[in-house]
Amino acid sequence: MSLFELFCTFFYIGLFTIGGGIVAITLMQQTIVQRGLITEEQFYNMVAISESTPGPLGTNMATYIGYNLYGIPGGIITTIGEVLPSLIIIVIIAKFLQKFNKSLYVKGALAFLRPVTTGLILVPVVQIFIFNMFNIPEQFSLSYLFSFENLKGFIDWINLAGYAVIFFLMMKFKMHPILTILLGALFGIIFL
């Protein structure tokens, strides 16, 4: 994939990620991972790092993926591609703000987009959870789960324990999100 194709890919992602960066994760996975530019494991590591760093998640992911593929020029190109559609749309909306604000079509479209965006946010959350909790073999079938030996190795018990402990601490002690991120990073460094 050339830098121009990479720019076009991230322009497309930026154009259709209504709802923020978490929605962009699904589109990035479909366009970047399925084309074989990076592995699924690299992608999920990039998601974890992008969520841990300051700034918008979609922009962080775009920058990281571009940098990983083409160095600094790739990071710059993908960031511009990701951000440019939003900038263009915001300028257009600002010009016609009063007209858009009163339009029944816009209100209807936003009412439709809210549940769609919720679903798009839920997809990467479930995918990341499954990727981290289960060791799914390439040739998976339900009969695989009926063997006790297979079932022991199917669930990643270390990750499950880490999630459970951090979730308990979050709920019981109302931990600050930064502390949660630091504990998760420490857990990953020690146990993984």
Backbone as ProteinMPNN parsed JSONL, in Angstrom:
{"seq_chain_A": "MSLFELFCTFFYIGLFTIGGGIVAITLMQQTIVQRGLITEEQFYNMVAISESTPGPLGTNMATYIGYNLYGIPGGIITTIGEVLPSLIIIVIIAKFLQKFNKSLYVKGALAFLRPVTTGLILVPVVQIFIFNMFNIPEQFSLSYLFSFENLKGFIDWINLAGYAVIFFLMMKFKMHPILTILLGALFGIIFL", "coords_chain_A": {"N_chain_A": [[0.852, -1.175, 0.0], [0.657, 2.136, -0.936], [1.765, 5.431, 0.219], [-0.139, 7.317, -0.582], [-2.402, 5.681, -0.973], [-2.686, 4.843, 1.653], [-3.277, 7.302, 2.871], [-5.78, 7.787, 1.611], [-7.227, 5.611, 2.605], [-7.336, 6.203, 5.371], [-8.618, 8.632, 5.232], [-11.115, 7.795, 4.354], [-11.817, 6.245, 6.609], [-11.874, 8.276, 8.57], [-13.952, 9.777, 7.52], [-16.223, 8.196, 7.819], [-16.509, 7.593, 10.514], [-18.569, 8.229, 12.545], [-19.206, 9.223, 15.692], [-16.908, 9.022, 17.082], [-13.538, 8.001, 18.097], [-13.553, 5.316, 18.993], [-15.39, 4.062, 17.411], [-13.983, 4.165, 15.067], [-12.14, 2.155, 15.369], [-13.273, -0.311, 14.577], [-13.591, 0.055, 11.786], [-10.907, 0.51, 11.115], [-9.784, -1.933, 11.768], [-11.063, -3.594, 9.918], [-10.098, -2.551, 7.503], [-7.275, -2.376, 7.713], [-6.141, -4.619, 9.155], [-7.42, -6.815, 7.918], [-6.444, -6.554, 5.357], [-3.933, -7.389, 5.701], [-1.828, -5.764, 6.473], [-0.979, -5.312, 9.074], [-0.752, -7.5, 11.916], [-3.398, -9.129, 13.78], [-2.816, -9.223, 16.492], [-0.859, -7.182, 16.715], [-2.514, -5.064, 16.08], [-4.38, -4.998, 18.233], [-2.625, -4.471, 20.317], [-1.841, -1.921, 19.55], [-4.282, -0.611, 19.898], [-4.537, -0.742, 22.693], [-2.303, 0.787, 23.508], [-2.93, 3.228, 22.281], [-5.267, 3.925, 23.605], [-4.255, 4.429, 26.066], [-2.685, 6.661, 25.829], [-2.603, 10.281, 25.76], [-5.093, 12.185, 24.02], [-7.268, 12.016, 21.082], [-8.668, 8.828, 20.413], [-9.0, 7.656, 17.805], [-7.347, 9.267, 16.215], [-4.874, 8.854, 17.479], [-4.577, 6.108, 16.963], [-4.465, 6.134, 14.144], [-2.128, 7.614, 13.713], [-0.24, 5.967, 14.964], [-0.45, 3.535, 13.504], [0.245, 4.452, 10.918], [2.86, 5.342, 11.44], [4.029, 2.928, 12.203], [3.953, 1.559, 9.779], [5.226, 3.246, 7.827], [7.023, 4.928, 9.089], [7.864, 8.262, 10.224], [6.809, 9.94, 8.06], [4.582, 8.348, 7.319], [3.079, 8.363, 9.702], [2.366, 11.076, 9.817], [0.896, 11.401, 7.411], [-1.265, 9.554, 7.745], [-2.477, 10.623, 10.001], [-3.313, 13.149, 9.095], [-5.073, 12.269, 7.092], [-7.007, 10.992, 8.685], [-8.061, 13.094, 10.239], [-8.819, 15.16, 8.512], [-11.432, 14.801, 7.132], [-13.272, 15.315, 9.251], [-12.616, 17.943, 9.894], [-13.332, 19.278, 7.51], [-16.099, 18.734, 7.45], [-16.935, 19.987, 9.833], [-16.364, 22.669, 9.251], [-18.191, 23.097, 7.167], [-20.629, 22.6, 8.508], [-20.515, 24.634, 10.453], [-20.814, 26.845, 8.831], [-23.441, 26.635, 8.012], [-24.911, 26.46, 10.363], [-27.282, 27.398, 11.763], [-29.309, 26.66, 10.01], [-28.969, 23.867, 9.863], [-29.445, 23.204, 12.521], [-32.182, 23.46, 12.976], [-33.355, 21.66, 11.277], [-35.489, 19.003, 10.529], [-34.695, 16.683, 9.293], [-31.993, 16.433, 9.984], [-32.246, 16.128, 12.761], [-33.644, 13.716, 12.768], [-31.753, 12.043, 11.511], [-29.683, 12.09, 13.41], [-30.993, 10.9, 15.563], [-31.239, 8.347, 14.55], [-28.548, 7.648, 14.25], [-27.512, 7.432, 16.846], [-28.14, 4.851, 18.185], [-26.844, 3.187, 16.325], [-24.182, 4.014, 16.484], [-23.653, 3.255, 19.101], [-23.695, 0.47, 18.837], [-21.493, 0.176, 17.105], [-19.463, 0.968, 18.78], [-19.575, -1.016, 20.693], [-18.732, -3.338, 19.343], [-15.755, -3.365, 18.951], [-15.075, -3.471, 21.672], [-16.068, -5.937, 22.562], [-14.633, -7.607, 20.812], [-11.948, -7.13, 21.598], [-12.071, -8.03, 24.224], [-12.682, -10.783, 23.83], [-10.406, -11.548, 22.373], [-8.425, -11.244, 24.32], [-9.275, -12.896, 26.428], [-9.737, -15.505, 25.58], [-8.254, -18.394, 24.13], [-8.525, -19.062, 21.114], [-8.514, -21.606, 18.81], [-7.417, -21.902, 15.346], [-8.928, -23.714, 13.834], [-11.739, -23.941, 14.955], [-14.387, -25.483, 16.715], [-17.57, -26.278, 18.207], [-17.397, -28.733, 19.467], [-14.841, -28.772, 20.379], [-14.906, -27.502, 22.831], [-15.987, -29.389, 24.526], [-14.135, -31.06, 25.568], [-12.274, -31.545, 28.461], [-9.536, -31.013, 28.746], [-9.045, -29.332, 26.556], [-10.7, -27.234, 27.26], [-9.481, -26.212, 29.549], [-7.244, -24.912, 28.486], [-8.499, -23.128, 26.865], [-9.559, -20.835, 28.05], [-7.969, -17.907, 29.086], [-6.649, -17.82, 31.954], [-5.018, -16.178, 33.517], [-5.305, -13.595, 32.418], [-8.063, -13.34, 32.837], [-8.18, -13.339, 35.641], [-6.724, -10.99, 36.148], [-8.404, -9.039, 34.902], [-10.682, -9.397, 36.534], [-9.759, -8.668, 39.115], [-8.967, -5.97, 38.72], [-11.397, -4.893, 37.857], [-12.971, -5.332, 40.154], [-11.595, -3.669, 41.989], [-12.04, -1.204, 40.763], [-14.839, -0.941, 40.979], [-15.325, -1.247, 43.748], [-13.628, 0.606, 45.073], [-13.785, 2.872, 43.591], [-11.736, 3.636, 41.736], [-9.48, 5.918, 40.186], [-9.392, 6.539, 36.662], [-6.774, 6.771, 35.551], [-5.172, 5.447, 37.396], [-6.239, 2.921, 37.067], [-5.419, 2.341, 34.443], [-2.648, 2.353, 34.821], [-2.388, 0.182, 36.631], [-3.289, -1.885, 34.97], [-1.285, -1.807, 32.991], [0.948, -2.461, 34.569], [0.212, -5.025, 35.369], [0.232, -6.299, 32.85], [2.971, -6.089, 32.222], [4.158, -7.62, 34.245], [2.889, -10.186, 34.178], [2.513, -10.927, 31.512]], "CA_chain_A": [[0.0, 0.0, 0.0], [1.451, 3.364, -1.018], [1.372, 6.487, 1.159], [-1.382, 7.902, -1.068], [-3.479, 4.737, -0.639], [-2.839, 4.91, 3.102], [-4.014, 8.541, 3.121], [-7.173, 7.581, 1.18], [-7.845, 4.669, 3.546], [-7.642, 6.88, 6.624], [-9.629, 9.638, 4.92], [-12.361, 7.017, 4.372], [-12.111, 5.915, 8.008], [-12.253, 9.519, 9.231], [-15.225, 10.25, 6.976], [-17.348, 7.356, 8.236], [-16.482, 7.271, 11.939], [-19.473, 9.093, 13.297], [-19.303, 8.734, 17.053], [-15.618, 9.097, 17.752], [-12.433, 7.104, 17.789], [-13.83, 3.907, 19.264], [-16.05, 3.579, 16.201], [-12.934, 4.035, 14.05], [-11.407, 0.904, 15.566], [-13.871, -1.352, 13.743], [-13.223, 0.311, 10.398], [-9.465, 0.31, 10.963], [-9.52, -3.364, 11.773], [-11.517, -4.149, 8.645], [-9.298, -2.094, 6.37], [-5.832, -2.549, 7.9], [-5.804, -5.993, 9.547], [-7.88, -7.772, 6.914], [-5.571, -6.442, 4.18], [-2.672, -8.023, 6.038], [-0.754, -4.801, 6.705], [-0.498, -5.622, 10.418], [-1.45, -8.661, 12.465], [-4.459, -8.82, 14.744], [-2.167, -8.963, 17.779], [-0.291, -5.837, 16.636], [-3.63, -4.117, 16.091], [-4.924, -4.858, 19.588], [-1.607, -3.779, 21.111], [-1.949, -0.507, 19.184], [-5.489, -0.093, 20.548], [-4.23, -0.561, 24.123], [-1.396, 1.918, 23.662], [-3.638, 4.454, 21.881], [-6.212, 4.286, 24.661], [-3.491, 4.853, 27.238], [-2.003, 7.927, 25.579], [-3.527, 11.416, 25.659], [-5.546, 12.552, 22.683], [-8.372, 11.217, 20.538], [-8.286, 7.447, 20.132], [-8.893, 7.434, 16.363], [-6.147, 9.966, 15.734], [-3.719, 8.127, 18.014], [-4.454, 4.856, 16.207], [-4.02, 6.454, 12.788], [-0.718, 8.005, 13.791], [0.55, 4.794, 15.334], [-0.431, 2.608, 12.369], [1.052, 5.075, 9.869], [4.266, 5.323, 11.863], [4.457, 1.533, 12.18], [4.11, 1.122, 8.392], [6.083, 4.1, 7.007], [7.808, 5.864, 9.877], [7.3, 9.59, 10.477], [5.893, 10.379, 6.984], [3.339, 7.575, 7.422], [2.317, 8.885, 10.844], [1.803, 12.384, 9.448], [-0.107, 11.202, 6.355], [-2.466, 8.914, 8.284], [-3.127, 11.564, 10.924], [-4.022, 14.135, 8.257], [-6.202, 11.567, 6.485], [-8.033, 10.72, 9.708], [-8.625, 14.333, 10.792], [-9.295, 16.059, 7.467], [-12.881, 14.778, 6.905], [-13.965, 15.993, 10.354], [-12.369, 19.369, 9.736], [-14.159, 19.739, 6.394], [-17.51, 18.674, 7.861], [-17.167, 21.017, 10.853], [-16.391, 23.967, 8.571], [-19.47, 23.172, 6.449], [-21.704, 22.733, 9.508], [-20.429, 25.965, 11.052], [-21.334, 27.815, 7.873], [-24.895, 26.503, 7.917], [-25.324, 25.971, 11.676], [-28.678, 27.691, 12.089], [-30.169, 25.868, 9.129], [-28.864, 22.468, 10.296], [-29.958, 23.066, 13.874], [-33.642, 23.386, 12.981], [-33.799, 20.688, 10.287], [-36.054, 17.736, 11.017], [-33.894, 15.609, 8.719], [-30.788, 16.3, 10.809], [-32.674, 15.546, 14.034], [-33.958, 12.312, 12.495], [-30.503, 11.321, 11.252], [-28.976, 11.941, 14.683], [-31.725, 9.915, 16.358], [-30.898, 7.05, 13.966], [-27.127, 7.365, 14.427], [-27.154, 7.129, 18.241], [-28.023, 3.405, 18.453], [-25.842, 2.608, 15.428], [-22.881, 4.33, 17.071], [-23.511, 2.405, 20.282], [-23.318, -0.853, 18.341], [-20.131, 0.235, 16.572], [-18.557, 1.06, 19.93], [-19.607, -2.297, 21.384], [-18.014, -4.363, 18.577], [-14.347, -3.54, 19.344], [-14.968, -3.836, 23.089], [-16.263, -7.389, 22.629], [-13.51, -8.247, 20.119], [-10.75, -7.05, 22.444], [-12.302, -8.924, 25.362], [-12.542, -12.166, 23.357], [-9.007, -11.755, 21.998], [-7.619, -11.338, 25.53], [-9.77, -13.874, 27.386], [-9.858, -16.854, 25.054], [-7.274, -18.892, 23.169], [-9.365, -19.728, 20.125], [-7.701, -22.184, 17.736], [-7.868, -21.54, 14.0], [-9.981, -24.661, 13.44], [-12.58, -24.008, 16.156], [-15.752, -26.013, 16.63], [-18.136, -26.402, 19.548], [-16.937, -29.986, 20.079], [-13.574, -28.443, 21.027], [-15.186, -27.09, 24.214], [-16.472, -30.502, 25.339], [-12.989, -31.764, 26.13], [-11.795, -30.804, 29.626], [-8.171, -30.545, 28.466], [-9.151, -28.18, 25.664], [-11.364, -26.15, 27.979], [-8.499, -25.597, 30.444], [-6.401, -24.016, 27.712], [-9.336, -22.217, 26.081], [-9.684, -19.574, 28.786], [-6.703, -17.37, 29.593], [-6.993, -17.602, 33.363], [-4.25, -15.051, 34.051], [-5.999, -12.375, 31.997], [-9.361, -13.293, 33.51], [-7.933, -12.91, 37.024], [-6.349, -9.571, 36.108], [-9.622, -8.26, 34.656], [-11.567, -9.48, 37.697], [-9.189, -7.877, 40.219], [-9.039, -4.542, 38.395], [-12.819, -4.53, 37.857], [-13.383, -5.264, 41.551], [-11.02, -2.456, 42.576], [-12.743, -0.041, 40.185], [-16.194, -0.84, 41.519], [-15.32, -1.153, 45.205], [-12.926, 1.775, 45.578], [-13.97, 3.991, 42.636], [-10.389, 4.021, 41.321], [-9.329, 6.882, 39.109], [-9.036, 5.839, 35.422], [-5.324, 6.729, 35.336], [-4.673, 4.37, 38.234], [-6.669, 1.688, 36.422], [-4.519, 2.135, 33.297], [-1.328, 1.992, 35.354], [-2.467, -1.181, 37.138], [-3.361, -2.77, 33.807], [0.051, -1.853, 32.381], [1.801, -3.207, 35.486], [-0.215, -6.424, 35.243], [0.744, -6.791, 31.574], [4.432, -6.206, 32.293], [4.537, -8.695, 35.16], [2.328, -11.506, 33.881], [2.402, -11.299, 30.104]], "C_chain_A": [[0.898, 1.238, 0.0], [0.986, 4.375, 0.035], [0.058, 7.134, 0.726], [-2.569, 6.999, -0.76], [-3.744, 4.727, 0.861], [-3.608, 6.165, 3.498], [-5.489, 8.358, 2.777], [-7.917, 6.655, 2.131], [-8.239, 5.381, 4.836], [-8.599, 8.054, 6.418], [-11.008, 8.989, 4.949], [-12.772, 6.699, 5.807], [-12.576, 7.163, 8.753], [-13.614, 10.032, 8.781], [-16.417, 9.48, 7.541], [-17.317, 6.956, 9.703], [-17.285, 8.291, 12.717], [-19.615, 8.486, 14.684], [-17.969, 8.671, 17.764], [-14.669, 7.984, 17.399], [-12.709, 5.643, 18.029], [-14.538, 3.28, 18.07], [-15.012, 3.341, 15.105], [-12.191, 2.717, 14.174], [-11.953, -0.196, 14.669], [-13.49, -1.163, 12.289], [-11.735, 0.107, 10.159], [-9.135, -1.173, 10.91], [-9.907, -3.979, 10.43], [-10.591, -3.759, 7.504], [-7.812, -2.402, 6.514], [-5.47, -4.006, 8.187], [-6.212, -6.974, 8.453], [-7.109, -7.675, 5.607], [-4.188, -7.008, 4.45], [-1.519, -7.056, 6.27], [-0.143, -4.954, 8.092], [-1.289, -6.825, 10.917], [-2.531, -8.203, 13.449], [-3.862, -8.498, 16.111], [-1.54, -7.572, 17.803], [-1.402, -4.793, 16.743], [-4.153, -3.902, 17.506], [-3.906, -4.225, 20.536], [-1.646, -2.279, 20.825], [-3.174, 0.133, 19.825], [-5.189, 0.195, 22.018], [-3.33, 0.648, 24.337], [-2.106, 3.225, 23.336], [-4.649, 4.894, 22.927], [-5.49, 4.832, 25.887], [-2.811, 6.204, 27.062], [-3.013, 9.057, 25.45], [-3.899, 11.689, 24.205], [-6.666, 11.642, 22.206], [-7.893, 9.836, 20.093], [-8.083, 7.203, 18.634], [-7.646, 8.067, 15.779], [-4.888, 9.271, 16.231], [-3.484, 6.831, 17.238], [-3.916, 5.118, 14.806], [-2.536, 6.793, 12.779], [0.167, 6.789, 14.051], [0.664, 3.809, 14.167], [0.428, 3.167, 11.239], [2.532, 5.047, 10.195], [4.831, 3.904, 11.791], [4.735, 1.063, 10.75], [5.161, 1.911, 7.622], [6.913, 5.108, 7.797], [7.101, 7.204, 10.045], [6.4, 10.073, 9.333], [4.55, 9.641, 7.018], [2.459, 8.058, 8.554], [1.655, 10.204, 10.518], [0.673, 12.22, 8.44], [-1.395, 10.589, 6.914], [-3.212, 9.831, 9.249], [-3.922, 12.611, 10.134], [-5.238, 13.478, 7.617], [-7.334, 11.318, 7.448], [-8.776, 11.992, 10.124], [-9.307, 15.203, 9.73], [-10.807, 15.984, 7.205], [-13.67, 15.503, 7.998], [-13.814, 17.494, 10.243], [-13.251, 19.951, 8.631], [-15.628, 19.79, 6.802], [-17.825, 19.752, 8.882], [-17.23, 22.4, 10.221], [-17.719, 24.143, 7.834], [-20.623, 23.367, 7.432], [-21.682, 24.111, 10.144], [-21.013, 27.021, 10.127], [-22.867, 27.806, 7.85], [-25.521, 26.088, 9.245], [-26.803, 26.216, 11.976], [-29.642, 26.847, 11.262], [-30.16, 24.394, 9.553], [-29.556, 22.245, 11.631], [-31.463, 22.862, 13.906], [-34.193, 22.31, 12.045], [-34.311, 19.409, 10.938], [-35.264, 16.549, 10.485], [-32.637, 15.36, 9.557], [-31.146, 15.68, 12.153], [-32.993, 14.063, 13.873], [-32.699, 11.479, 12.264], [-29.729, 11.092, 12.541], [-29.664, 10.917, 15.586], [-31.419, 8.496, 15.859], [-29.451, 6.668, 14.284], [-26.75, 6.993, 15.858], [-27.094, 5.627, 18.514], [-26.999, 2.713, 17.555], [-24.453, 2.821, 15.997], [-22.634, 3.475, 18.306], [-23.087, 0.999, 19.876], [-21.892, -0.874, 17.819], [-19.091, 0.354, 17.684], [-18.468, -0.299, 20.63], [-18.779, -3.367, 20.664], [-16.544, -4.464, 18.977], [-14.164, -3.906, 20.812], [-15.084, -5.347, 23.229], [-15.094, -8.109, 21.958], [-12.249, -8.24, 20.97], [-10.885, -7.98, 23.638], [-12.094, -10.379, 24.945], [-11.082, -12.475, 23.032], [-8.134, -11.962, 23.231], [-8.035, -12.449, 26.474], [-9.707, -15.308, 26.89], [-8.75, -17.16, 24.06], [-8.039, -19.72, 22.142], [-8.472, -20.281, 19.018], [-8.263, -21.807, 16.37], [-9.008, -22.438, 13.533], [-10.89, -24.902, 14.648], [-13.926, -24.624, 15.821], [-16.263, -26.165, 18.056], [-17.688, -27.687, 20.229], [-15.6, -29.786, 20.795], [-13.793, -28.141, 22.505], [-15.613, -28.247, 25.109], [-15.348, -31.372, 25.905], [-12.436, -30.922, 27.285], [-10.401, -30.246, 29.387], [-8.196, -29.307, 27.573], [-9.733, -26.979, 26.406], [-10.393, -25.446, 28.929], [-7.645, -24.582, 29.692], [-7.186, -22.971, 26.924], [-9.436, -20.845, 26.736], [-8.309, -19.151, 29.284], [-6.953, -16.921, 31.03], [-6.247, -16.43, 33.967], [-4.924, -13.734, 33.681], [-7.342, -12.23, 32.703], [-9.201, -12.822, 34.958], [-7.56, -11.429, 37.078], [-7.549, -8.672, 35.883], [-10.516, -8.232, 35.897], [-11.06, -8.612, 38.844], [-9.33, -6.385, 39.93], [-10.491, -4.075, 38.373], [-13.341, -4.392, 39.282], [-12.879, -3.98, 42.202], [-11.705, -1.195, 42.048], [-14.104, 0.155, 40.834], [-16.188, -0.576, 43.028], [-14.742, 0.176, 45.688], [-13.012, 2.985, 44.655], [-12.614, 4.539, 42.194], [-10.427, 5.019, 40.17], [-8.907, 6.137, 37.838], [-7.531, 5.757, 35.165], [-4.702, 5.614, 36.167], [-5.044, 3.013, 37.643], [-5.753, 1.348, 35.248], [-3.138, 1.693, 33.785], [-1.32, 0.569, 35.918], [-2.524, -2.186, 36.005], [-2.008, -2.914, 33.136], [0.999, -2.671, 33.251], [1.473, -4.704, 35.415], [0.341, -7.027, 33.961], [2.241, -6.996, 31.583], [4.851, -7.416, 33.14], [4.114, -10.065, 34.642], [2.309, -11.883, 32.411], [3.661, -11.096, 29.386]], "O_chain_A": [[1.79, 1.366, 0.838], [-0.057, 4.194, 0.662], [-0.772, 7.466, 1.572], [-3.622, 7.477, -0.337], [-4.891, 4.616, 1.291], [-4.489, 6.111, 4.356], [-6.358, 8.734, 3.564], [-9.09, 6.875, 2.433], [-9.345, 5.188, 5.34], [-9.319, 8.43, 7.343], [-11.956, 9.553, 5.496], [-13.934, 6.863, 6.177], [-13.562, 7.114, 9.488], [-14.343, 10.645, 9.56], [-17.496, 10.045, 7.721], [-18.047, 6.046, 10.097], [-16.735, 9.11, 13.453], [-20.091, 7.361, 14.829], [-17.91, 8.3, 18.936], [-14.939, 7.145, 16.539], [-12.151, 4.795, 17.332], [-14.318, 2.112, 17.753], [-15.153, 2.416, 14.305], [-11.665, 2.21, 13.183], [-11.181, -0.938, 14.063], [-13.103, -2.123, 11.623], [-11.34, -0.412, 9.116], [-8.31, -1.611, 10.109], [-9.165, -4.789, 9.873], [-10.33, -4.575, 6.62], [-7.149, -2.668, 5.511], [-4.589, -4.566, 7.534], [-5.44, -7.865, 8.099], [-7.117, -8.622, 4.82], [-3.362, -7.101, 3.543], [-0.358, -7.466, 6.267], [1.058, -4.754, 8.275], [-2.365, -7.13, 10.401], [-2.561, -7.051, 13.882], [-4.344, -7.606, 16.808], [-1.667, -6.855, 18.795], [-1.248, -3.772, 17.412], [-4.348, -2.764, 17.935], [-4.29, -3.514, 21.465], [-1.504, -1.463, 21.735], [-3.12, 1.287, 20.249], [-5.547, 1.256, 22.53], [-3.566, 1.446, 25.245], [-1.914, 4.224, 24.03], [-4.868, 6.09, 23.12], [-6.059, 5.608, 26.655], [-2.405, 6.826, 28.044], [-4.16, 8.821, 25.07], [-3.112, 11.45, 23.289], [-6.975, 10.631, 22.836], [-6.838, 9.704, 19.472], [-7.084, 6.6, 18.242], [-6.968, 7.469, 14.943], [-3.931, 9.117, 15.473], [-2.35, 6.495, 16.898], [-3.023, 4.415, 14.335], [-1.785, 6.309, 11.933], [1.206, 6.621, 13.414], [1.751, 3.309, 13.878], [1.246, 2.448, 10.664], [3.362, 4.762, 9.331], [5.97, 3.702, 11.37], [5.643, 0.262, 10.526], [5.916, 1.328, 6.843], [7.451, 6.05, 7.215], [5.872, 7.268, 10.011], [5.311, 10.577, 9.607], [3.504, 10.241, 6.774], [1.242, 8.156, 8.403], [0.507, 10.434, 10.898], [-0.388, 12.826, 8.59], [-2.491, 11.05, 6.595], [-4.442, 9.812, 9.303], [-5.066, 12.915, 10.47], [-6.32, 14.066, 7.6], [-8.502, 11.421, 7.074], [-9.989, 11.962, 10.335], [-10.272, 15.904, 10.032], [-11.429, 17.037, 7.065], [-14.624, 16.223, 7.703], [-14.767, 18.239, 10.471], [-13.85, 21.011, 8.811], [-16.32, 20.772, 6.532], [-18.884, 20.376, 8.806], [-18.062, 23.219, 10.612], [-18.308, 25.223, 7.874], [-21.494, 24.208, 7.21], [-22.741, 24.702, 10.355], [-21.635, 27.98, 10.584], [-23.5, 28.849, 7.688], [-26.56, 25.428, 9.252], [-27.498, 25.297, 12.408], [-30.665, 26.381, 11.765], [-31.208, 23.75, 9.598], [-30.184, 21.207, 11.842], [-31.97, 22.158, 14.779], [-35.402, 22.079, 12.031], [-33.645, 18.816, 11.787], [-35.171, 15.518, 11.152], [-32.266, 14.213, 9.805], [-30.434, 14.801, 12.638], [-32.655, 13.252, 14.735], [-32.588, 10.355, 12.754], [-29.176, 10.012, 12.746], [-28.998, 10.157, 16.289], [-31.347, 7.558, 16.653], [-29.159, 5.503, 14.555], [-25.754, 6.299, 16.062], [-26.082, 5.156, 19.033], [-26.354, 1.754, 17.98], [-23.633, 1.903, 15.992], [-21.512, 3.02, 18.527], [-22.212, 0.407, 20.508], [-21.157, -1.832, 18.059], [-17.962, -0.114, 17.533], [-17.399, -0.684, 21.104], [-18.183, -4.22, 21.322], [-16.1, -5.559, 19.321], [-13.197, -4.583, 21.162], [-14.289, -5.97, 23.933], [-14.613, -9.115, 22.478], [-11.554, -9.253, 21.05], [-9.922, -8.644, 24.022], [-11.403, -11.126, 25.637], [-10.581, -13.545, 23.378], [-7.202, -12.766, 23.2], [-7.209, -12.909, 27.262], [-9.631, -16.236, 27.695], [-8.358, -16.312, 23.258], [-8.18, -20.934, 22.291], [-7.756, -19.526, 18.36], [-9.431, -21.439, 16.247], [-9.953, -21.964, 12.902], [-10.812, -25.951, 15.286], [-14.525, -24.33, 14.786], [-15.477, -26.18, 19.004], [-17.605, -27.728, 21.456], [-15.263, -30.54, 21.709], [-12.957, -28.486, 23.34], [-15.605, -28.108, 26.332], [-15.609, -32.32, 26.644], [-12.163, -29.734, 27.116], [-10.113, -29.118, 29.786], [-7.458, -28.349, 27.806], [-9.303, -25.845, 26.2], [-10.465, -24.229, 29.1], [-7.357, -23.505, 30.216], [-6.603, -22.035, 26.378], [-9.403, -19.819, 26.056], [-7.572, -19.963, 29.844], [-7.404, -15.804, 31.284], [-6.779, -15.75, 34.844], [-5.095, -12.86, 34.53], [-7.718, -11.133, 33.118], [-9.988, -12.009, 35.443], [-8.027, -10.699, 37.953], [-7.714, -7.666, 36.572], [-11.044, -7.184, 36.268], [-11.84, -7.899, 39.476], [-9.762, -5.621, 40.794], [-10.786, -2.969, 38.825], [-14.07, -3.449, 39.59], [-13.632, -3.284, 42.883], [-11.924, -0.24, 42.793], [-14.478, 1.271, 41.194], [-16.971, 0.238, 43.518], [-15.287, 0.802, 46.597], [-12.381, 4.009, 44.914], [-12.366, 5.743, 42.263], [-11.297, 4.961, 39.301], [-8.132, 5.185, 37.928], [-7.06, 4.763, 34.611], [-3.804, 4.915, 35.698], [-4.259, 2.067, 37.708], [-5.356, 0.194, 35.082], [-2.538, 0.773, 33.229], [-0.36, -0.172, 35.71], [-1.876, -3.231, 36.07], [-1.619, -4.017, 32.751], [1.769, -3.483, 32.737], [2.376, -5.541, 35.404], [0.863, -8.142, 33.975], [2.738, -7.968, 31.015], [5.783, -8.139, 32.788], [4.908, -11.005, 34.666], [2.108, -13.054, 32.086], [3.737, -11.361, 28.186]]}, "name": "protein", "num_of_chains": 1, "seq": "MSLFELFCTFFYIGLFTIGGGIVAITLMQQTIVQRGLITEEQFYNMVAISESTPGPLGTNMATYIGYNLYGIPGGIITTIGEVLPSLIIIVIIAKFLQKFNKSLYVKGALAFLRPVTTGLILVPVVQIFIFNMFNIPEQFSLSYLFSFENLKGFIDWINLAGYAVIFFLMMKFKMHPILTILLGALFGIIFL"}
